[in-house]
XYZ file of C-alpha atoms in Angstrom:
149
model
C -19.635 -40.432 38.583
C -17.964 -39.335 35.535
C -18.352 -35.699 34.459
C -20.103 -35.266 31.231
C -17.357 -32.155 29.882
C -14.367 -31.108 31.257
C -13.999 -27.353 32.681
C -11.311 -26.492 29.815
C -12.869 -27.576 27.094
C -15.939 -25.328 28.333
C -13.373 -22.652 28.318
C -12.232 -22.682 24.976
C -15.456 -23.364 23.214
C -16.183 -20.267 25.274
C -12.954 -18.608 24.221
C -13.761 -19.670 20.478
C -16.946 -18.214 20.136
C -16.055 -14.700 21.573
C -13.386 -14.762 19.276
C -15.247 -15.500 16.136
C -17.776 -12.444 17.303
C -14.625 -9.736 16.744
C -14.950 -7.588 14.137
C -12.064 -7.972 11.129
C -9.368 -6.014 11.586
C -8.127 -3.568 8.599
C -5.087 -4.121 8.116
C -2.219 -2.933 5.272
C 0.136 -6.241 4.101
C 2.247 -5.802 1.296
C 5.032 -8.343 0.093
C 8.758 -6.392 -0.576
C 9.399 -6.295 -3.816
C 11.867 -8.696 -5.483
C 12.000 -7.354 -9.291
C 14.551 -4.349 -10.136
C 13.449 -1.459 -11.554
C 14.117 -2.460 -15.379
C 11.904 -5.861 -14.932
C 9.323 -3.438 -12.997
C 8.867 -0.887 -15.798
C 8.670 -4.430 -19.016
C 5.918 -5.037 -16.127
C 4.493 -2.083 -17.235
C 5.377 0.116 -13.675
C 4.581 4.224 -13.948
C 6.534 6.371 -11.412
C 6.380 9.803 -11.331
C 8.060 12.784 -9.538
C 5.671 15.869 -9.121
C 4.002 17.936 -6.347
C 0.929 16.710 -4.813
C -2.139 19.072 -3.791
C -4.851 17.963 -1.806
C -7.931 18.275 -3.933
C -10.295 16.527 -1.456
C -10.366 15.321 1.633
C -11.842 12.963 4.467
C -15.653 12.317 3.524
C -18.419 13.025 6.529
C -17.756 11.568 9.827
C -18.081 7.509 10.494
C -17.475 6.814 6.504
C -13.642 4.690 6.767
C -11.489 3.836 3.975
C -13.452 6.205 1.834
C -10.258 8.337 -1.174
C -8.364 10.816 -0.528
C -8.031 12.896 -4.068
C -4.930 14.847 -5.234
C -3.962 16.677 -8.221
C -0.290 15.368 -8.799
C 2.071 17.902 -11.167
C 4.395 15.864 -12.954
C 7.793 16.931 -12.788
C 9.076 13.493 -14.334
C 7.714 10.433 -15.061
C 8.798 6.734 -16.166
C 6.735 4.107 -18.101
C 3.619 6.451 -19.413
C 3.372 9.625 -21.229
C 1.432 11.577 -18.507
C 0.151 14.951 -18.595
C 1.501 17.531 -17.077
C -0.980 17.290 -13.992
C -3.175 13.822 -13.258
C -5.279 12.942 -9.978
C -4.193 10.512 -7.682
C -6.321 8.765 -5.313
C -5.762 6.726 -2.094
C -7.559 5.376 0.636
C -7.221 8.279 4.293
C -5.735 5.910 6.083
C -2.794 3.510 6.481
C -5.247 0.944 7.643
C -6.370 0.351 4.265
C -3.116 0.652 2.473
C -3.453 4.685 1.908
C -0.707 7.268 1.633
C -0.294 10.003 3.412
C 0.571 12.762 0.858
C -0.905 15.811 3.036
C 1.678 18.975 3.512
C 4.306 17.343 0.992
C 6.033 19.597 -1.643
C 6.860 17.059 -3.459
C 6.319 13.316 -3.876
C 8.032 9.849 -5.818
C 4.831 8.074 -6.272
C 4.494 4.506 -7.852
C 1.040 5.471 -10.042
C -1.206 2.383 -10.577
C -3.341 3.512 -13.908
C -6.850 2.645 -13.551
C -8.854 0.285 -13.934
C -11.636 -0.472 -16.652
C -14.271 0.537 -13.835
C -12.357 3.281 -12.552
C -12.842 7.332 -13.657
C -10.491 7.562 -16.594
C -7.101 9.788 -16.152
C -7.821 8.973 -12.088
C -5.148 7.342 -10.935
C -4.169 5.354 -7.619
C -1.402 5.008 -5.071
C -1.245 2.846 -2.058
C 1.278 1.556 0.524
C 1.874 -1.960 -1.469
C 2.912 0.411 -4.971
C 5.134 2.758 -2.813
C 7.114 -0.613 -1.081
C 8.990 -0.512 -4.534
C 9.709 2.930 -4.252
C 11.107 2.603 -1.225
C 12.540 -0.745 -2.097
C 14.825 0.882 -4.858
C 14.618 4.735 -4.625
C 17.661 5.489 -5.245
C 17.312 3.024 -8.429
C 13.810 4.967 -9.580
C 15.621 8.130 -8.812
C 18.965 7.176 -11.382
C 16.467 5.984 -14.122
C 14.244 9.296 -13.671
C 17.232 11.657 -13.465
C 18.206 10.153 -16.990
C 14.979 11.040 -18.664
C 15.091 13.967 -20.856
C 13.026 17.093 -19.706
């Protein structure tokens, strides 16, 4: 008598569905950065050296992803006229592509200005915008050294 379904094909339909029931994983993946620093600022790229303080933190417990707000003082920046203090926002946790910017004197922070939706003057940094710092620090670092206090 043939059998109507064979035992691993039952297995991976099984294995299939308690797959699709997982819950997405958060996860942080940025591409490295091919353009220099010059083609990075005609793409309109702000990066600024300052000292970050921690003007709020992690919301109540069980809320994820939720900012993490700093005042930033601008010691030098690249690309914008800034102020001599902005806020800087990020997500409180790698997960979600946030930066860690808690007990540093200072900071090299790729700013991201925001958005039409977004609180004016607020601006954003995550771990995607800092892969170019990192890329070409020492690059950001030359070019910012050469601007005039």
């Amino acid at each position: 008598m043939p059998r109507l379904f064979d035992v691993r094909v039952l297995s991976l339909c099984v294995g299939l569905l308690i797959i699709g029931q997982a819950s997405p994983a958060a996860a942080c993946s940025c591409a490295r950065p091919t353009d220099g620093v010059i083609e990075q600022l005609r793409q309109g790229a702000i990066v600024a050296e300052g000292a970050p303080v921690l003007v709020s933190g992690r919301p109540a417990e069980g809320v994820r992803n939720a900012p993490v707000r700093y005042e930033f003082r601008i010691f030098k920046a690249i690309g914008a006229r800034l102020p001599g203090r902005v806020h800087v926002e990020t997500a409180d946790n790698s997960a979600a592509c946030g930066v860690n910017l808690k007990g540093r004197k200072t900071a090299l922070l790729r700013l991201l200005p925001p958005g039409p939706s977004e609180e004016k003057g607020v601006y954003s940094v995550n771990l995607c915008s800092q892969l170019s710092v990192e890329t070409f620090e020492a690059d950001w670092r030359a070019v910012l050294d050469a601007v005039k206090d």
